[in-house]
Coordinates of C-alpha atoms and ligand atoms in Angstrom, one line a residue:
M26 CA -23.0 28.1 -3.0
T27 CA -22.9 25.1 -1.7
S28 CA -22.1 22.0 -4.1
K29 CA -23.8 18.8 -4.2
T30 CA -23.2 16.4 -6.2
L31 CA -25.5 13.3 -7.1
I32 CA -24.7 9.9 -7.3
K33 CA -26.6 6.8 -9.0
G34 CA -27.9 4.0 -9.6
G35 CA -24.1 2.2 -8.2
R36 CA -23.4 -1.0 -6.2
I37 CA -23.0 0.7 -3.0
I38 CA -20.4 -0.6 -1.2
D39 CA -19.3 0.0 2.3
P40 CA -17.3 -2.5 5.3
A41 CA -17.8 0.2 8.4
Q42 CA -21.7 -0.2 8.0
G43 CA -22.8 -3.5 6.4
I44 CA -24.0 -1.5 3.3
D45 CA -23.6 -3.6 -0.4
Q46 CA -27.2 -2.2 -2.4
I47 CA -28.3 -0.3 -5.3
S48 CA -28.4 3.2 -4.0
D49 CA -27.7 7.0 -4.4
L50 CA -25.6 8.7 -2.8
L51 CA -25.0 12.4 -1.9
M52 CA -22.7 14.2 -1.4
V53 CA -23.4 18.2 0.5
D54 CA -19.8 20.9 0.2
G55 CA -17.5 17.6 0.6
L56 CA -19.1 15.9 3.1
I57 CA -21.6 12.9 2.1
E58 CA -24.8 13.4 2.8
E59 CA -27.2 10.8 2.2
I60 CA -27.1 7.3 0.7
N61 CA -31.2 5.8 -0.4
T62 CA -32.2 3.8 -3.1
S63 CA -33.6 6.7 -4.5
I64 CA -32.5 10.5 -4.0
S65 CA -34.1 12.6 -6.6
K66 CA -32.2 15.7 -8.0
P67 CA -31.4 18.1 -5.3
R68 CA -31.0 21.6 -7.3
N69 CA -27.7 22.1 -9.0
A70 CA -26.7 18.7 -8.2
E71 CA -23.8 17.2 -10.8
I72 CA -25.0 14.1 -11.2
F73 CA -22.7 11.0 -12.1
N74 CA -24.4 8.3 -13.0
A75 CA -22.2 4.4 -11.8
E76 CA -25.0 2.4 -13.3
G77 CA -23.4 -1.1 -13.1
L78 CA -20.7 0.0 -11.4
I79 CA -19.4 -0.5 -7.5
V80 CA -19.2 3.3 -5.8
S81 CA -17.6 2.4 -2.5
P82 CA -14.9 4.4 0.3
G83 CA -11.9 6.1 -0.7
F84 CA -8.9 3.7 -0.9
I85 CA -6.7 4.4 2.0
D86 CA -2.4 3.7 1.0
I87 CA -0.7 2.6 4.4
H88 CA 2.3 2.1 3.0
C89 CA 4.0 4.3 0.1
H90 CA 7.5 6.1 -1.4
L91 CA 6.3 9.5 -3.0
R92 CA 10.2 10.3 -2.6
E93 CA 10.1 13.8 -1.9
P94 CA 12.3 15.5 -0.4
G95 CA 15.3 14.0 -2.5
E96 CA 14.0 12.2 -5.2
E97 CA 11.8 14.1 -6.8
Y98 CA 13.7 11.7 -10.7
K99 CA 11.3 9.4 -9.3
E100 CA 8.5 11.0 -7.8
T101 CA 7.2 14.3 -6.7
I102 CA 4.3 14.6 -3.6
E103 CA 2.2 15.8 -6.5
T104 CA 2.6 12.9 -9.3
G105 CA 2.4 10.4 -6.7
T106 CA -0.3 11.5 -4.9
A107 CA -2.4 11.9 -8.7
A108 CA -1.3 8.3 -9.3
A109 CA -2.8 7.2 -6.7
A110 CA -6.2 8.9 -7.0
A111 CA -5.5 7.7 -10.6
G112 CA -5.8 4.2 -8.8
G113 CA -8.6 5.5 -6.5
F114 CA -6.7 6.3 -3.4
T115 CA -7.8 9.4 -1.1
T116 CA -5.1 8.4 1.7
V117 CA -1.6 7.6 1.2
C118 CA 0.4 7.4 3.8
A119 CA 4.5 8.2 2.7
M120 CA 7.2 5.8 3.8
P121 CA 10.5 8.8 5.4
N122 CA 12.8 7.1 3.4
T123 CA 13.8 10.8 1.8
Q124 CA 16.7 12.0 1.1
P125 CA 16.7 13.6 3.7
A126 CA 15.4 11.2 5.6
M127 CA 12.1 12.4 7.7
D128 CA 12.9 11.9 11.1
N129 CA 13.1 15.6 12.1
Q130 CA 10.3 18.8 12.5
S131 CA 11.4 20.1 9.6
V132 CA 11.4 17.6 7.6
V133 CA 8.3 16.4 8.4
E134 CA 6.8 20.0 7.9
Y135 CA 7.6 20.3 4.6
V136 CA 5.8 17.4 4.0
L137 CA 3.1 18.5 5.3
R138 CA 3.3 21.7 3.8
K139 CA 4.4 20.2 -0.2
A140 CA 1.5 17.5 0.7
K141 CA -0.9 21.2 1.3
E142 CA 0.2 22.6 -1.4
T143 CA 0.4 19.3 -4.6
A144 CA -1.2 16.8 -2.9
L145 CA -4.9 15.7 -4.8
I146 CA -5.9 13.6 -2.0
R147 CA -4.8 13.2 2.0
V148 CA -1.5 12.3 3.0
F149 CA -0.4 11.2 6.5
P150 CA 3.3 11.4 7.0
I151 CA 5.3 8.7 8.4
G152 CA 7.5 8.7 11.3
A153 CA 11.8 7.2 10.6
I154 CA 12.8 5.2 13.2
T155 CA 15.7 6.4 13.6
I156 CA 18.4 9.0 12.9
G157 CA 19.2 9.1 9.0
R158 CA 17.9 5.0 9.1
K159 CA 21.0 4.5 10.6
G160 CA 19.3 2.3 12.9
K161 CA 21.8 3.7 15.5
Q162 CA 19.8 6.2 17.8
L163 CA 15.9 7.3 17.8
S164 CA 14.8 9.9 16.0
E165 CA 13.1 12.8 19.1
M166 CA 9.9 10.7 18.1
S167 CA 7.2 12.4 20.1
E168 CA 8.0 15.7 18.5
L169 CA 7.6 13.6 14.9
A170 CA 4.2 12.2 16.7
D171 CA 3.1 15.5 18.0
L172 CA 3.2 16.9 13.7
G173 CA 1.0 14.2 14.1
V174 CA 2.9 10.6 11.8
I175 CA 0.5 7.6 12.2
G176 CA 3.8 5.8 13.0
F177 CA 7.1 4.8 12.3
S178 CA 9.6 3.6 9.9
D179 CA 12.6 2.5 9.1
D180 CA 11.5 1.0 5.6
G181 CA 13.8 0.5 3.1
D182 CA 15.6 -1.4 5.6
P183 CA 15.0 -3.1 8.9
V184 CA 15.4 -2.2 12.4
E185 CA 19.3 -4.5 12.6
D186 CA 19.6 -3.8 16.9
P187 CA 17.4 -5.9 19.0
N188 CA 18.1 -3.1 21.5
I189 CA 16.7 0.1 19.1
M190 CA 13.9 -1.9 17.9
R191 CA 13.4 -2.3 22.0
Q192 CA 14.0 1.5 22.5
A193 CA 10.7 2.1 19.8
L194 CA 8.3 0.0 21.1
G195 CA 8.6 1.2 23.6
Y196 CA 8.2 4.1 22.7
S197 CA 5.7 3.2 21.0
A198 CA 3.7 2.3 24.3
D199 CA 4.1 5.8 24.9
L200 CA 3.1 7.3 22.1
K201 CA 0.4 5.0 20.6
L202 CA 2.0 4.9 17.4
P203 CA 2.8 1.8 15.3
I204 CA 6.7 1.1 14.4
I205 CA 6.5 -0.5 11.0
N206 CA 9.2 -2.9 10.5
H207 CA 10.5 -4.5 7.2
C208 CA 11.5 -7.6 8.6
E209 CA 14.7 -8.7 6.9
V210 CA 18.4 -10.5 8.9
P211 CA 21.4 -8.3 6.9
S212 CA 23.3 -11.2 7.3
L213 CA 20.4 -13.9 6.4
A214 CA 20.6 -10.8 3.2
E215 CA 23.7 -9.6 2.1
G216 CA 24.0 -9.9 -1.8
A217 CA 20.8 -11.5 -2.9
S218 CA 18.6 -9.8 -5.1
M219 CA 15.0 -12.1 -5.0
N220 CA 13.8 -14.9 -3.3
E221 CA 16.1 -18.5 -3.1
G222 CA 14.1 -20.8 -4.5
W223 CA 14.8 -23.0 -7.8
V224 CA 14.5 -20.0 -10.6
S225 CA 17.1 -18.0 -8.5
N226 CA 18.9 -21.0 -8.9
R227 CA 17.9 -22.1 -12.0
L228 CA 18.8 -17.5 -13.0
G229 CA 22.4 -17.9 -11.5
L230 CA 20.9 -15.6 -8.8
K231 CA 21.3 -14.7 -4.8
G232 CA 19.1 -15.5 -2.9
M233 CA 16.8 -14.6 0.8
P234 CA 15.2 -16.7 1.9
A235 CA 11.9 -16.8 4.2
S236 CA 14.6 -17.2 7.1
A237 CA 15.7 -13.7 6.8
E238 CA 12.2 -12.2 6.5
E239 CA 10.8 -14.7 9.7
V240 CA 13.4 -14.7 12.0
M241 CA 13.0 -11.5 12.8
V242 CA 9.8 -11.3 13.0
A243 CA 9.7 -13.8 15.1
R244 CA 12.5 -11.2 17.2
D245 CA 9.8 -8.6 16.6
I246 CA 7.1 -10.3 18.6
S247 CA 8.9 -11.4 21.0
L248 CA 10.3 -7.3 22.1
A249 CA 5.8 -6.2 22.0
E250 CA 5.3 -9.2 24.7
L251 CA 8.1 -7.5 26.2
T252 CA 7.2 -3.2 25.5
G253 CA 3.9 -3.9 25.4
G254 CA 4.7 -1.2 22.0
H255 CA 2.7 -2.1 19.1
V256 CA 4.4 -4.1 15.9
H257 CA 3.7 -3.5 12.4
I258 CA 5.1 -5.7 10.5
A259 CA 5.3 -3.8 6.5
H260 CA 5.1 -5.7 3.7
A261 CA 4.2 -9.6 4.6
S262 CA 5.2 -12.5 1.9
T263 CA 5.9 -15.9 3.4
R264 CA 4.1 -18.4 4.7
G265 CA 5.5 -18.5 7.9
T266 CA 5.9 -14.7 8.8
I267 CA 1.8 -15.4 8.9
A268 CA 1.9 -18.4 11.0
L269 CA 3.5 -16.9 13.7
I270 CA 1.8 -13.3 13.9
E271 CA -1.4 -16.1 14.2
S272 CA 0.3 -17.5 17.4
A273 CA 1.7 -14.4 18.2
K274 CA -2.0 -12.3 17.9
A275 CA -4.0 -15.0 19.6
T276 CA -1.7 -14.1 22.9
G277 CA -2.5 -11.1 22.3
I278 CA -0.2 -9.0 22.1
K279 CA 0.1 -6.4 19.6
V280 CA 1.0 -7.4 15.8
T281 CA -0.8 -6.3 12.5
C282 CA 0.7 -6.5 9.3
E283 CA 0.1 -5.4 6.0
V284 CA 0.1 -7.6 2.3
T285 CA 1.2 -5.9 -0.8
P286 CA -1.1 -6.4 -4.2
H287 CA 1.7 -7.5 -5.5
H288 CA 2.6 -10.5 -3.2
L289 CA -1.0 -11.8 -3.1
T290 CA -0.4 -12.5 -7.1
L291 CA 2.5 -12.3 -8.1
T292 CA 5.6 -15.0 -7.7
E293 CA 9.4 -15.8 -8.4
N294 CA 7.8 -16.5 -11.6
A295 CA 7.8 -13.7 -12.7
V296 CA 12.0 -12.7 -12.1
M297 CA 12.0 -15.7 -14.9
G298 CA 10.0 -13.4 -17.3
H299 CA 7.0 -16.3 -17.9
G300 CA 4.6 -17.9 -15.8
K301 CA 3.5 -14.7 -14.9
D302 CA 0.4 -16.8 -12.4
D303 CA -2.8 -15.1 -13.0
F304 CA -1.4 -12.1 -16.7
Q305 CA -0.6 -12.5 -19.5
P306 CA 3.2 -13.0 -19.8
L307 CA 3.8 -10.9 -22.2
D308 CA 7.4 -12.1 -23.7
N309 CA 10.4 -13.9 -22.7
N310 CA 12.0 -11.6 -20.9
A311 CA 14.3 -13.7 -18.2
Y312 CA 16.1 -10.9 -15.6
D313 CA 13.2 -8.9 -15.3
T314 CA 14.6 -5.9 -13.0
N315 CA 11.0 -4.7 -13.1
A316 CA 10.2 -8.2 -11.2
K317 CA 12.9 -7.5 -8.2
V318 CA 11.0 -5.6 -5.7
N319 CA 12.0 -6.4 -1.4
P320 CA 10.5 -8.5 -0.2
P321 CA 10.5 -10.9 -3.3
L322 CA 8.2 -12.2 -4.8
R323 CA 7.4 -15.6 -3.4
N324 CA 6.6 -19.2 -4.3
K325 CA 3.1 -20.4 -4.3
S326 CA 2.5 -22.0 -1.0
D327 CA 3.5 -18.7 0.7
V328 CA 1.5 -16.6 -2.6
N329 CA -1.6 -19.4 -1.0
S330 CA -1.2 -18.2 1.9
M331 CA -1.4 -14.8 2.0
I332 CA -5.3 -15.6 0.0
E333 CA -5.7 -17.7 2.8
S334 CA -4.7 -15.5 5.2
L335 CA -6.7 -12.1 4.4
N336 CA -9.6 -14.0 4.0
A337 CA -9.1 -15.1 8.2
G338 CA -8.4 -12.0 8.5
I339 CA -5.2 -12.9 10.2
I340 CA -3.3 -9.7 7.7
D341 CA -5.3 -6.9 8.5
F342 CA -4.9 -4.6 5.1
I343 CA -3.6 -4.2 2.0
A344 CA -1.7 -1.8 1.1
T345 CA 0.4 -1.3 -2.0
D346 CA 4.4 -0.4 -1.4
H347 CA 3.9 1.3 -4.3
A348 CA 8.4 2.1 -4.8
P349 CA 9.1 3.9 -8.1
H350 CA 12.5 4.1 -9.9
S351 CA 13.5 5.3 -12.7
A352 CA 14.3 4.3 -15.7
V353 CA 17.9 4.8 -15.3
D354 CA 17.8 2.0 -11.9
K355 CA 16.0 -0.5 -13.2
M356 CA 18.1 -0.6 -16.6
T357 CA 21.3 -2.6 -15.0
T358 CA 22.0 -6.3 -14.4
F359 CA 19.7 -7.8 -12.7
Q360 CA 21.4 -7.8 -9.6
D361 CA 22.2 -3.7 -9.6
S362 CA 19.5 -3.0 -10.2
S363 CA 17.4 -0.9 -7.7
F364 CA 13.9 -2.7 -5.7
G365 CA 10.9 -1.5 -6.1
I366 CA 7.9 -2.0 -7.9
S367 CA 5.2 0.9 -9.0
V368 CA 2.2 -0.3 -7.8
L369 CA -0.8 2.7 -6.8
E370 CA -2.5 2.9 -10.8
T371 CA -2.6 -1.2 -11.3
A372 CA -2.9 -2.2 -7.6
L373 CA -7.4 -2.4 -8.3
G374 CA -7.6 -4.7 -11.8
S375 CA -4.3 -6.8 -10.0
L376 CA -6.5 -7.2 -7.1
M377 CA -9.0 -8.1 -9.0
T378 CA -7.9 -11.4 -10.3
L379 CA -8.6 -12.9 -6.7
V380 CA -11.9 -11.8 -7.4
D381 CA -12.7 -13.1 -10.4
K382 CA -10.8 -16.4 -9.6
G383 CA -13.5 -17.1 -6.9
Q384 CA -10.5 -16.4 -4.6
M385 CA -11.9 -13.3 -2.7
E386 CA -15.6 -11.4 -2.4
V387 CA -15.5 -8.0 -3.3
N388 CA -16.9 -6.9 0.2
T389 CA -13.7 -8.3 1.8
L390 CA -11.3 -5.9 -1.0
I391 CA -13.1 -3.4 -0.3
K392 CA -12.8 -3.7 3.4
K393 CA -8.9 -4.2 3.6
L394 CA -8.7 -1.5 0.8
T395 CA -11.0 1.2 3.1
S396 CA -12.7 -0.1 7.1
D397 CA -9.4 -2.7 7.7
P398 CA -6.4 0.3 7.6
A399 CA -8.8 3.0 8.2
T400 CA -9.0 0.8 11.5
F401 CA -4.7 1.0 12.2
L402 CA -4.7 4.1 11.8
G403 CA -7.6 5.6 14.4
K404 CA -9.5 7.4 12.2
N405 CA -13.1 7.9 10.6
I406 CA -12.2 8.0 7.3
G407 CA -12.5 4.1 4.7
N408 CA -16.4 4.6 5.7
L409 CA -19.1 6.6 4.3
K410 CA -21.7 7.1 6.5
N411 CA -23.3 10.1 7.0
G412 CA -21.4 13.8 7.6
T413 CA -18.1 12.1 6.7
S414 CA -16.1 13.7 4.4
G415 CA -16.4 12.6 0.6
D416 CA -14.3 9.9 -0.7
I417 CA -15.2 8.1 -3.1
T418 CA -14.3 5.9 -4.8
I419 CA -16.3 4.0 -8.5
F420 CA -14.5 0.9 -10.0
D421 CA -16.3 -0.9 -13.1
P422 CA -15.7 -4.7 -12.3
N423 CA -15.5 -5.7 -15.6
A424 CA -14.3 -3.9 -17.5
T425 CA -10.7 -5.6 -18.8
W426 CA -7.5 -3.0 -19.8
T427 CA -4.1 -3.8 -20.9
V428 CA -0.9 -2.4 -18.6
D429 CA 1.2 -0.3 -20.6
P430 CA 2.8 2.3 -17.7
Q431 CA 3.8 4.7 -20.7
N432 CA 0.8 5.6 -19.6
F433 CA 1.3 5.3 -15.6
I434 CA 0.5 9.7 -14.5
S435 CA 3.5 7.9 -12.0
K436 CA 6.7 8.9 -12.7
G437 CA 7.7 5.2 -12.2
K438 CA 7.2 2.6 -14.9
N439 CA 8.4 0.1 -12.6
T440 CA 6.2 -2.4 -13.2
P441 CA 6.1 -6.0 -14.3
L442 CA 2.7 -6.5 -14.8
E443 CA 3.5 -4.3 -18.1
G444 CA 1.2 -5.7 -21.4
A445 CA -0.6 -8.4 -18.7
L446 CA -4.6 -8.3 -19.3
L447 CA -6.8 -6.1 -16.2
K448 CA -10.7 -6.4 -14.9
G449 CA -11.8 -4.5 -12.8
K450 CA -11.3 -0.2 -13.8
I451 CA -10.9 3.0 -12.2
K452 CA -14.3 5.3 -13.5
A453 CA -13.8 8.3 -10.5
T454 CA -12.1 9.1 -8.2
F455 CA -13.4 12.2 -5.5
F456 CA -12.2 14.0 -2.4
Q457 CA -13.9 15.6 -0.4
G458 CA -15.9 16.1 -2.7
I459 CA -14.5 17.1 -5.3
K460 CA -13.4 14.6 -8.4
V461 CA -10.0 14.4 -8.2
Y462 CA -9.9 11.8 -11.0
Ligands
LIG3 O1 11.4 -3.3 -3.2 C1 10.8 -2.1 -2.1 N1 11.3 0.0 -2.4 N2 11.1 -2.2 -0.2 C2 11.9 -1.0 0.9 O2 11.7 -1.6 1.6 C3 11.5 0.0 -0.6 C4 12.3 0.2 -2.3 C5 12.1 1.3 -1.6 O3 12.3 2.9 -1.0 O4 12.4 1.4 -3.4
LIG4 ZN1 8.5 0.0 1.3

């Protein structure tokens, strides 16, 4: 029997086709069949009333941590993808800092099998650059490429040795896959738990300077030029990083970058537990370990630079860096706490504050969550063209809600946004025509 879903009367925004209009959308057997101002209900079709709602391609997240195998107490592929679906995502790319790391065929095969068995949405694995993510010896990159990894990363750690990075970028050029680097010069960041600035001084915490990121970004750009490889800068967070990327792009070097929702909306003030910028402060909770993330939350000038460069197209897309941790990992001193924020379920609501304040068009936001990451992947997803997979996100841009991490589907309750009032709520997510949220 054929399955049909008719989404009626929503504002359909599909940046890939330049569509922004009130229309109906019909899915048949998991594929997009038609978009039209008025489609009459076919026999046996399910109807979804989307009046007052925005209908967009399913969001794509190039960077998240699903923790499986090895740290299933933090997250699993099943819980992480269910959380992603609740956040409007229909494709996620899983970082390889699992235990063991995704540095060989059997671990990647395990992840692919688990995804097939338990994931609600599409999962693409990312392979480790080096064995054990130790930065000493390259993984069997071409074997991993054969299994379908979408790129390589030692994320959580940088590739410190420039010669190893050079070799990895050489393979990148051959395999036509990006090297996704977590840029951080270890000796400049050693022992640091937040951004270096007035808040770190006030709180007596060791900070990492913007240069810890920028020095390695500059190095990687140089090595990309030398090798012809494609370097992708994970979670860009400083004004200086953007300047380097902008000039490298202008000279045709293969460099791309992403920014997270938190680096677009929060500053280091969140570590003080007050002045959470755009979000209502909950309390005066200094040393909030839920605001400890790497790269750290930066200052207002950096945040403004992130917003401007996303609008200007210098930043290629938004990625969550969803990094779920358990209570035990976070109920520690600030210094001892794990780095990371659980992001998937707050991404849209926090990003919509930029739209609400007139800092970003909703069409740009959707483009940066759909067609732009799809271009990076080189795959025919993230659009609503006829015949493509029925991956659709429906959200209410005006609905407000208060963040309560206890209601998260993710096992990671670690968010600095607890108690924040967000505007913009996911109403439904369809993956291959099936409602998964
Ligand atoms: O905050 C972070 N958490 N940054 C990273 O690079 C790694 C991640 C994690 O795996 O927890
Ligand atoms: Zn990461």
